[in-house]
PDB file of C-alpha atoms and ligand atoms in Angstrom:
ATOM      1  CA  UNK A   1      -3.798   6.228  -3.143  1.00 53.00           C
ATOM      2  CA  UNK A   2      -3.670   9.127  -1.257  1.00 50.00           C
ATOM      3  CA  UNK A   3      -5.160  11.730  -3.441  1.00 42.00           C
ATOM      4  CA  UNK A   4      -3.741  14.485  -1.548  1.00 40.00           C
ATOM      5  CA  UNK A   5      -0.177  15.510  -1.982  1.00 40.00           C
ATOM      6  CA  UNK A   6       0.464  14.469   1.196  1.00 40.00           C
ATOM      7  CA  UNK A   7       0.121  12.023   3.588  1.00 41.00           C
ATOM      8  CA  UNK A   8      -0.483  11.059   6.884  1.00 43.00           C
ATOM      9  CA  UNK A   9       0.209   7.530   7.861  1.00 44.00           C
ATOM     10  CA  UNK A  10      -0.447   6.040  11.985  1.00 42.00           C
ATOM     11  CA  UNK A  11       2.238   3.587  12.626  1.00 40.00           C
ATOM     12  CA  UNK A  12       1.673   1.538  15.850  1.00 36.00           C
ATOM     13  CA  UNK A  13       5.360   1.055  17.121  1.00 34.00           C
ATOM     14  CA  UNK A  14       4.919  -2.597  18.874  1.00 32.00           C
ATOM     15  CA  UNK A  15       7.987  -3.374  21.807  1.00 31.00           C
ATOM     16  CA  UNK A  16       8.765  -5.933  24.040  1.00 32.00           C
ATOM     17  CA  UNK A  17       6.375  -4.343  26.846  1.00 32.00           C
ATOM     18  CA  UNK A  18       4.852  -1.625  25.442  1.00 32.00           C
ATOM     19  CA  UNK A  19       2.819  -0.047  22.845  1.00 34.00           C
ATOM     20  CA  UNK A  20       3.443   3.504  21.581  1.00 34.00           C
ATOM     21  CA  UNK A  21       1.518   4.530  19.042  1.00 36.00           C
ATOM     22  CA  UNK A  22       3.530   7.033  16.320  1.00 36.00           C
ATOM     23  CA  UNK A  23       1.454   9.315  13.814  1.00 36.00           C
ATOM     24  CA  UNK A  24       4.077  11.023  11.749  1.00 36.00           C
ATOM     25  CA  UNK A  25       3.387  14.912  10.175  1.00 32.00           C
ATOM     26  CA  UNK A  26       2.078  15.198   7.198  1.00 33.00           C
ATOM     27  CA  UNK A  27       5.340  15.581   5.619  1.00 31.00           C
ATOM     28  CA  UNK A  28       5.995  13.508   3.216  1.00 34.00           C
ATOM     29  CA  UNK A  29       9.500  13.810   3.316  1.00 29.00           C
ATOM     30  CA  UNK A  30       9.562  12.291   7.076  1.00 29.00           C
ATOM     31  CA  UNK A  31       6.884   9.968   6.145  1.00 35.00           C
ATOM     32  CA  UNK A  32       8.645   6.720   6.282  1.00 38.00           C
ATOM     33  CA  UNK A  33      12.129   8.069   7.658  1.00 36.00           C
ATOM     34  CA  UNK A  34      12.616   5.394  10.671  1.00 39.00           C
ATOM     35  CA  UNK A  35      11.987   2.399   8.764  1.00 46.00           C
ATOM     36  CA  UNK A  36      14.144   2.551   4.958  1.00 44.00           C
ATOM     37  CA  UNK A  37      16.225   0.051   6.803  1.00 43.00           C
ATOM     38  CA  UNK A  38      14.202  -2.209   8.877  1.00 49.00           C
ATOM     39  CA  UNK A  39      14.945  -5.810   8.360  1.00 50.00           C
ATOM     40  CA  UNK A  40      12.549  -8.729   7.518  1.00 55.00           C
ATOM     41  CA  UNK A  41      10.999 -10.030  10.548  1.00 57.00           C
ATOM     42  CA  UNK A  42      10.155 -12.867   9.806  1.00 62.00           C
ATOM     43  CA  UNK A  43      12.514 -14.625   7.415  1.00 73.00           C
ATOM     44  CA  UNK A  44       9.170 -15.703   4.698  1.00 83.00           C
ATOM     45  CA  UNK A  45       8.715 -14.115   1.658  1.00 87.00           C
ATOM     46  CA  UNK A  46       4.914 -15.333   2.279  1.00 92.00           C
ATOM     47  CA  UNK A  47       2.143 -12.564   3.311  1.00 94.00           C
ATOM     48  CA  UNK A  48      -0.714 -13.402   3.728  1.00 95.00           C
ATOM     49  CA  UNK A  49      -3.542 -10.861   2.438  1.00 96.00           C
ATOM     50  CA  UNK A  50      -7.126 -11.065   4.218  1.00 96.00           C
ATOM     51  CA  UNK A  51      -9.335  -9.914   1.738  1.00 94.00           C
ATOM     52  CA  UNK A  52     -12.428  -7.662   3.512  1.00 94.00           C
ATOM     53  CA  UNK A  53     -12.948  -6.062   0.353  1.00 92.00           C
ATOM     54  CA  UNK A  54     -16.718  -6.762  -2.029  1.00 84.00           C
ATOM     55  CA  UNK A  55     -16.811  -7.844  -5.572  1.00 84.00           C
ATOM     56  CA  UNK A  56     -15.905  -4.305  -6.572  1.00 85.00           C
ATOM     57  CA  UNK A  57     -12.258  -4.602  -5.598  1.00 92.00           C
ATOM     58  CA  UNK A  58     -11.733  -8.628  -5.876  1.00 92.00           C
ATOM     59  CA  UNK A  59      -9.982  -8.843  -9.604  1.00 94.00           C
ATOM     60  CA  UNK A  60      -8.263  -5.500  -9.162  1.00 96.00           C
ATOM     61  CA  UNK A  61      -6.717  -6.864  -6.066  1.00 96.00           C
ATOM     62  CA  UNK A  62      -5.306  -9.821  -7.421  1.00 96.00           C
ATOM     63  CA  UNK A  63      -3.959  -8.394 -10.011  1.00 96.00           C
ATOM     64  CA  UNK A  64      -2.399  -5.441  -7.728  1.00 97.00           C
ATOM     65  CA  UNK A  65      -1.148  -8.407  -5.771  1.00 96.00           C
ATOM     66  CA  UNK A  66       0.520 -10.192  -8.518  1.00 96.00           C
ATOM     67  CA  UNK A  67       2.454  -6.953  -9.771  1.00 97.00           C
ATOM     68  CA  UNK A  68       3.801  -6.316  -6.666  1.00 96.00           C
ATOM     69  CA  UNK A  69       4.695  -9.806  -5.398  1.00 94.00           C
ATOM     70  CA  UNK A  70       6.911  -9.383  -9.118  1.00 94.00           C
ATOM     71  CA  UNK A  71       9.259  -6.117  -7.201  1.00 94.00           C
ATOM     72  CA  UNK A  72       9.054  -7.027  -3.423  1.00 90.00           C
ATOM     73  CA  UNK A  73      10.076 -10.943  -4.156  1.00 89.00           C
ATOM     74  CA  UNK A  74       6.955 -11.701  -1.487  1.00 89.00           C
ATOM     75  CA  UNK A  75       4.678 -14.547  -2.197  1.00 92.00           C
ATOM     76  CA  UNK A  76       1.008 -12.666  -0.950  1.00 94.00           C
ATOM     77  CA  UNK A  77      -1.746 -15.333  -0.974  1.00 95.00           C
ATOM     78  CA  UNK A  78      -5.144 -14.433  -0.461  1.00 94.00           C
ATOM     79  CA  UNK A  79      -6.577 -16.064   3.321  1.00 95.00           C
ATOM     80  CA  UNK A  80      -6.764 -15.146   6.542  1.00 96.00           C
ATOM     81  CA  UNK A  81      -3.802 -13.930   8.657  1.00 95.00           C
ATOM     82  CA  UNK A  82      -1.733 -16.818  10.245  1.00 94.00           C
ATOM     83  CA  UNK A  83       0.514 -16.147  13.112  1.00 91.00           C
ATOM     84  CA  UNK A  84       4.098 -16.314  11.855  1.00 89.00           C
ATOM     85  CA  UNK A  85       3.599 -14.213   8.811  1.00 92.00           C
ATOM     86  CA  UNK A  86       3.253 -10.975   7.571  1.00 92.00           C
ATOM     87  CA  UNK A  87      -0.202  -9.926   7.040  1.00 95.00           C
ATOM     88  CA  UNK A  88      -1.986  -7.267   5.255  1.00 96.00           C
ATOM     89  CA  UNK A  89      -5.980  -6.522   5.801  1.00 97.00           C
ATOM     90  CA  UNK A  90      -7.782  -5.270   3.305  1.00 97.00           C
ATOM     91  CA  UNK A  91     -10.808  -3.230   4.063  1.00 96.00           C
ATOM     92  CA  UNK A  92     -13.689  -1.264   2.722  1.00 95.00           C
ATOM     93  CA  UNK A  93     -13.326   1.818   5.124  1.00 95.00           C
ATOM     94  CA  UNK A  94     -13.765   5.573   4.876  1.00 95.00           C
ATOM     95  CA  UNK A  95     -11.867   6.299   7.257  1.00 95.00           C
ATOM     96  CA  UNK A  96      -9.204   7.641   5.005  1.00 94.00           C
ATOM     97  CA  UNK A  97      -8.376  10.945   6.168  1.00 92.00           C
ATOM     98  CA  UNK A  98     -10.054  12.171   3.263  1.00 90.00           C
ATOM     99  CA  UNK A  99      -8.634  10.213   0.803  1.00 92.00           C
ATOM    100  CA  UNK A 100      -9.437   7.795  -1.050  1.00 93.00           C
ATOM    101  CA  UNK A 101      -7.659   4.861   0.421  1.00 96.00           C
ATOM    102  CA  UNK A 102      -5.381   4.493   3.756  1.00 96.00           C
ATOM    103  CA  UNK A 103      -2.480   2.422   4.717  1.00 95.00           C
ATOM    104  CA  UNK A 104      -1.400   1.758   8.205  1.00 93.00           C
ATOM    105  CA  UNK A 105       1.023  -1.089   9.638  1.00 88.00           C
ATOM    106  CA  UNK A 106       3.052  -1.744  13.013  1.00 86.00           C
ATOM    107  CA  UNK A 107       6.503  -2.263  13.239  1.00 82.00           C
ATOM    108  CA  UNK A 108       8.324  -3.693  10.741  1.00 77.00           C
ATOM    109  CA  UNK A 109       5.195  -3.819   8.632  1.00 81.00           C
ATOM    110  CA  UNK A 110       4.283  -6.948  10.067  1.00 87.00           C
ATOM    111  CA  UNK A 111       0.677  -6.092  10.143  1.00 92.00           C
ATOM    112  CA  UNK A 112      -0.471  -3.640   7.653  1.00 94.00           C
ATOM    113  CA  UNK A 113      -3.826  -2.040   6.960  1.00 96.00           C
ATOM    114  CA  UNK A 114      -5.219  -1.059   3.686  1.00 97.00           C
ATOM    115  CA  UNK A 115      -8.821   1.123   3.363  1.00 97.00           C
ATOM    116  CA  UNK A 116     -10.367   1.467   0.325  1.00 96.00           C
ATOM    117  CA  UNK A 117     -13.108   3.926   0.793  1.00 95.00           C
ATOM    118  CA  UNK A 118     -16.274   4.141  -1.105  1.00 94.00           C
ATOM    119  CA  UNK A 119     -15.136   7.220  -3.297  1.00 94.00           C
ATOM    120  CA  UNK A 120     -12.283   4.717  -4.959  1.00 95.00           C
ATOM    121  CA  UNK A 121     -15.495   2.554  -5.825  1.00 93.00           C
ATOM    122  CA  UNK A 122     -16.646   4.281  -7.896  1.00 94.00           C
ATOM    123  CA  UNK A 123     -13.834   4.946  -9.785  1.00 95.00           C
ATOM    124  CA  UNK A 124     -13.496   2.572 -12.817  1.00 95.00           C
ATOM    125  CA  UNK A 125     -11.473  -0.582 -12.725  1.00 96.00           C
ATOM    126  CA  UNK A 126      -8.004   0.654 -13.860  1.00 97.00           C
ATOM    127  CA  UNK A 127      -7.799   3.163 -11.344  1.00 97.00           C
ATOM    128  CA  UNK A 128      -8.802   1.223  -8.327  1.00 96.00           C
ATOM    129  CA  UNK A 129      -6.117  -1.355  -9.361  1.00 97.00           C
ATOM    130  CA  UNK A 130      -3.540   1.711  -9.761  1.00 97.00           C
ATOM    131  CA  UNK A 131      -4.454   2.964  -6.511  1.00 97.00           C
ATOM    132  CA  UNK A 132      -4.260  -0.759  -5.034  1.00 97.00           C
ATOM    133  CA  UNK A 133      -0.933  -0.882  -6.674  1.00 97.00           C
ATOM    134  CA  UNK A 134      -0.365   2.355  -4.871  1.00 97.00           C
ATOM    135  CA  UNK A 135      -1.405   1.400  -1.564  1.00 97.00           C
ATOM    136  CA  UNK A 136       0.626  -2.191  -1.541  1.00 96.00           C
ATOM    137  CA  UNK A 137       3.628  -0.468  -2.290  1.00 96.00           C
ATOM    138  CA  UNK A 138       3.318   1.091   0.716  1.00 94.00           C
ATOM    139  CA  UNK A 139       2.377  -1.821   2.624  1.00 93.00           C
ATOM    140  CA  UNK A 140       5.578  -2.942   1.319  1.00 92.00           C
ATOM    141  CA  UNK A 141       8.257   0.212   1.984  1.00 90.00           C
ATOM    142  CA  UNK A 142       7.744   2.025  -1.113  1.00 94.00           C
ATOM    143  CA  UNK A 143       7.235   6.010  -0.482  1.00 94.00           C
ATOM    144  CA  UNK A 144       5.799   8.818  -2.280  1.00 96.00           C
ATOM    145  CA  UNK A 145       7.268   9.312  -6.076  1.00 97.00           C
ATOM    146  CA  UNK A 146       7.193  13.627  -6.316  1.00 97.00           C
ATOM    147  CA  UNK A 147       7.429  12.787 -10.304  1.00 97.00           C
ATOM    148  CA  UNK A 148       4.557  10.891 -11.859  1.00 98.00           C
ATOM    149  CA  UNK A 149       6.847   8.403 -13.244  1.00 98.00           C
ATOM    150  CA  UNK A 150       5.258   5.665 -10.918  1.00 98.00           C
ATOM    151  CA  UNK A 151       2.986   3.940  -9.111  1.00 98.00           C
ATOM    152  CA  UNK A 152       3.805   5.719  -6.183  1.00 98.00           C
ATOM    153  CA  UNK A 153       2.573   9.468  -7.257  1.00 97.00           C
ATOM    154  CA  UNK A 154       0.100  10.353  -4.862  1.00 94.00           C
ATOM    155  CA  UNK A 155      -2.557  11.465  -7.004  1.00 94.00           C
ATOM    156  CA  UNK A 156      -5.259   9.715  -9.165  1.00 93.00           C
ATOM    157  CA  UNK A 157      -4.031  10.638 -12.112  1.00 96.00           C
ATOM    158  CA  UNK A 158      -0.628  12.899 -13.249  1.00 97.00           C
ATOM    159  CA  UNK A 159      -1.341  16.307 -14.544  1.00 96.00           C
ATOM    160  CA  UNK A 160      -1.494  15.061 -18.002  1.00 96.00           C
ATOM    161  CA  UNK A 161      -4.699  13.122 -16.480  1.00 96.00           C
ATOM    162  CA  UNK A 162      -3.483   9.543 -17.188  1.00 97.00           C
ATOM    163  CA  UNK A 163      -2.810   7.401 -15.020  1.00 98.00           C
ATOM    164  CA  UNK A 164       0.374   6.890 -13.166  1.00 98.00           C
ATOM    165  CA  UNK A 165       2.567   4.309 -15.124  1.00 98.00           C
ATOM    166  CA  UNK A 166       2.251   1.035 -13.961  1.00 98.00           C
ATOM    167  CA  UNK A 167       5.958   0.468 -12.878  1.00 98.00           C
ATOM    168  CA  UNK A 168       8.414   1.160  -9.759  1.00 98.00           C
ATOM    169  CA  UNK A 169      11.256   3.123 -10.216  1.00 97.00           C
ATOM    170  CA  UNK A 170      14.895   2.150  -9.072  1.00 96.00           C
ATOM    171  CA  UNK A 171      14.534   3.021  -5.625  1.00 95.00           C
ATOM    172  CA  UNK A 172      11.475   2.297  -5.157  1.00 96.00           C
ATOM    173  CA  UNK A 173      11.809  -1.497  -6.414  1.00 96.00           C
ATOM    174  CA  UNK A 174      15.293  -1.057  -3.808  1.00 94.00           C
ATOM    175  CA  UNK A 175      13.057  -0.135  -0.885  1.00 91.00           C
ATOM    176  CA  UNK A 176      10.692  -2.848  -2.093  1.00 92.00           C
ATOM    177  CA  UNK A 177      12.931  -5.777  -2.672  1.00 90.00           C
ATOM    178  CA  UNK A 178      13.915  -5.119   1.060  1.00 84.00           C
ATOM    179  CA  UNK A 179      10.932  -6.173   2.288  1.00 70.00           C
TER     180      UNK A 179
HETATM  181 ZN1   ZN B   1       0.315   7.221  -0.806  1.00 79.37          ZN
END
């Protein structure tokens, strides 16, 4: 989750023979602009999802994994990163730009990086798995919902202070099933 309203996300653009390395204004609106239509690399729905995460964020994890494997048609397993296959690292970081968790990923989303910091810690259990559930669905395409009517709010909690409903919308699950 990025607690902020907005968000700033570092995308390493990875090409044949050279690196460039993209961070993107804080405008939400741009924020994932060059890649709605990026195809599947790597013809697997398997991703493989390296857990570097304590005891604090195991269960919530899984069962952030399991919802969104339901929307994006991917088959995440928990293990260490294999060369072939998506990946997605999962870190205890604070390096979140101020907020309480980060997601990064090259081109195509091949390799994605999620921080959880030690502010979402301490949260209780229901909202680190929302903003897990948050932070996968960007791992996975899904962009910023400006109606708390999803996962994808980027907030905590909606001004009503519950949490964000534990579902995608339309497009959302439309820019998910694409990857
Ligand atoms: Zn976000």
């Amino acid at each position: 989750m990025h607690p902020s309203r907005l968000l700033r996300v570092s995308v390493t653009l990875v090409l044949a023979s050279a690196s460039v390395t993209v961070t993107t204004s804080p405008a939400v609106a741009a924020e994932f602009g060059s890649f709605g239509t990026t195809p599947r690399l790597l013809g697997t729905s398997i991703v493989y999802v390296e857990e570097h995460v304590g005891e604090r964020f195991d269960s919530a994890l899984r069962s952030s994994i399991a919802f969104v494997d339901r929307y994006t048609g991917s088959d995440m397993r928990l293990g260490r990163c294999r060369t072939g296959y998506r990946c997605i690292r999962v870190v205890q970081s604070n390096a979140t730009n101020g907020h309480g968790a980060w997601t990064s990923w090259t081109y195509g989303r091949k390799n994605s990086e999620i921080r959880l910091s030690a502010t979402l810690a301490r949260k209780n259990w229901y909202t680190r798995r929302s903003i897990i559930d948050h932070e996968l669905g960007h791992a996975n395409g899904a962009r910023h919902n400006s109606r708390c009517t999803s996962r994808m709010w980027p907030d905590y909690r909606c001004r009503n202070k519950r949490l964000p409903a534990r579902t995608f919308t339309t497009a959302e699950r439309s820019a998910l099933a694409r990857w």
